[in-house]
Amino acid sequence: MLRIYGSAKSRALRTLWMVGELGIAYEHKDWLPRAPETKTPEFHALNPNDRVPTIDDDGFVLSESMAINLYLAKKHKSPLYPADPKNEALALQWSLWETDRLDRQIVTYCRHTKDLPEAERKPEVADAAWKEIVPAFDALEAALKKSDWLAGPAFSVADLNVAAALYRALTLDLAKWPHVKTWFNRCWERPAAKQARAMRE
Ligand SMILES: N[C@@H](CCC(=O)N[C@@H](CS)C(=O)NCC(=O)O)C(=O)O
């Protein structure tokens, strides 16, 4: 049985969205980041980075949310995993791109504009993050202007990985990026997305 370590209030949200799409059974270790359970030698042996999400799929242990979703979609022969090698490569491209260009930046921006207690917010940190977010959203806008989906003719693991990682953008004004906005809403309207979101909020 697949075991997922990590609360929906963490990057495990992406994994929980994926298993919802796949409709597979799983055991959930609903642990918050840095929870005492993640500091044990047993968990450290599974993921030496002490981070969630981590999965144990009948003894196959994997970390990194993007890799986990690509693995699960491929293993379960999901239509979300692109069959065409070019679309498969695009799914990898967009997953890696998000991790590099937006993942940390959007968390930092939201923390320093609204999530942290006001006294701990640093406007200069938020500004620096925003300066990276704008060109990244411009790049996403350009891609989505050409195509409704990121890797082929339909919603795929590429869209799931990027949209799920941009969870915090649900509270941002995306009017400047209309194609991103409609794509983002289409992704988050999926039943599995709503189900994962309900586990978090
Ligand atoms: N690149 C990793 C990042 C994993 C990560 O940083 N997870 C956070 C929770 S969202 C965590 O476990 N943090 C624990 C810590 O900061 O010590 C992924 O996408 O899975």
XYZ file of N, CA and C in Angstrom, residues 21 24 64 109 133 143 145-146 156 186:
30
model
N -6.749 12.238 -8.189
C -6.949 12.062 -9.635
C -6.864 10.578 -10.005
N -6.551 6.101 -6.174
C -5.892 4.942 -5.550
C -5.963 5.044 -4.021
N 10.616 14.512 -2.922
C 10.471 15.543 -3.957
C 9.096 15.410 -4.623
N 6.911 35.351 -0.830
C 6.092 36.555 -1.055
C 4.852 36.545 -0.150
N 8.822 36.715 -9.294
C 7.523 36.124 -9.651
C 6.995 36.719 -10.969
N 3.270 30.904 -22.531
C 3.045 29.496 -22.896
C 1.553 29.196 -22.993
N -0.836 31.215 -23.590
C -1.468 31.950 -24.688
C -1.447 31.083 -25.949
N -0.398 30.254 -26.045
C -0.246 29.391 -27.229
C -1.010 28.083 -27.095
N -2.663 17.573 -17.679
C -1.703 16.489 -17.411
C -0.985 16.757 -16.089
N -9.272 26.594 -14.134
C -9.681 25.296 -14.716
C -9.042 24.151 -13.933
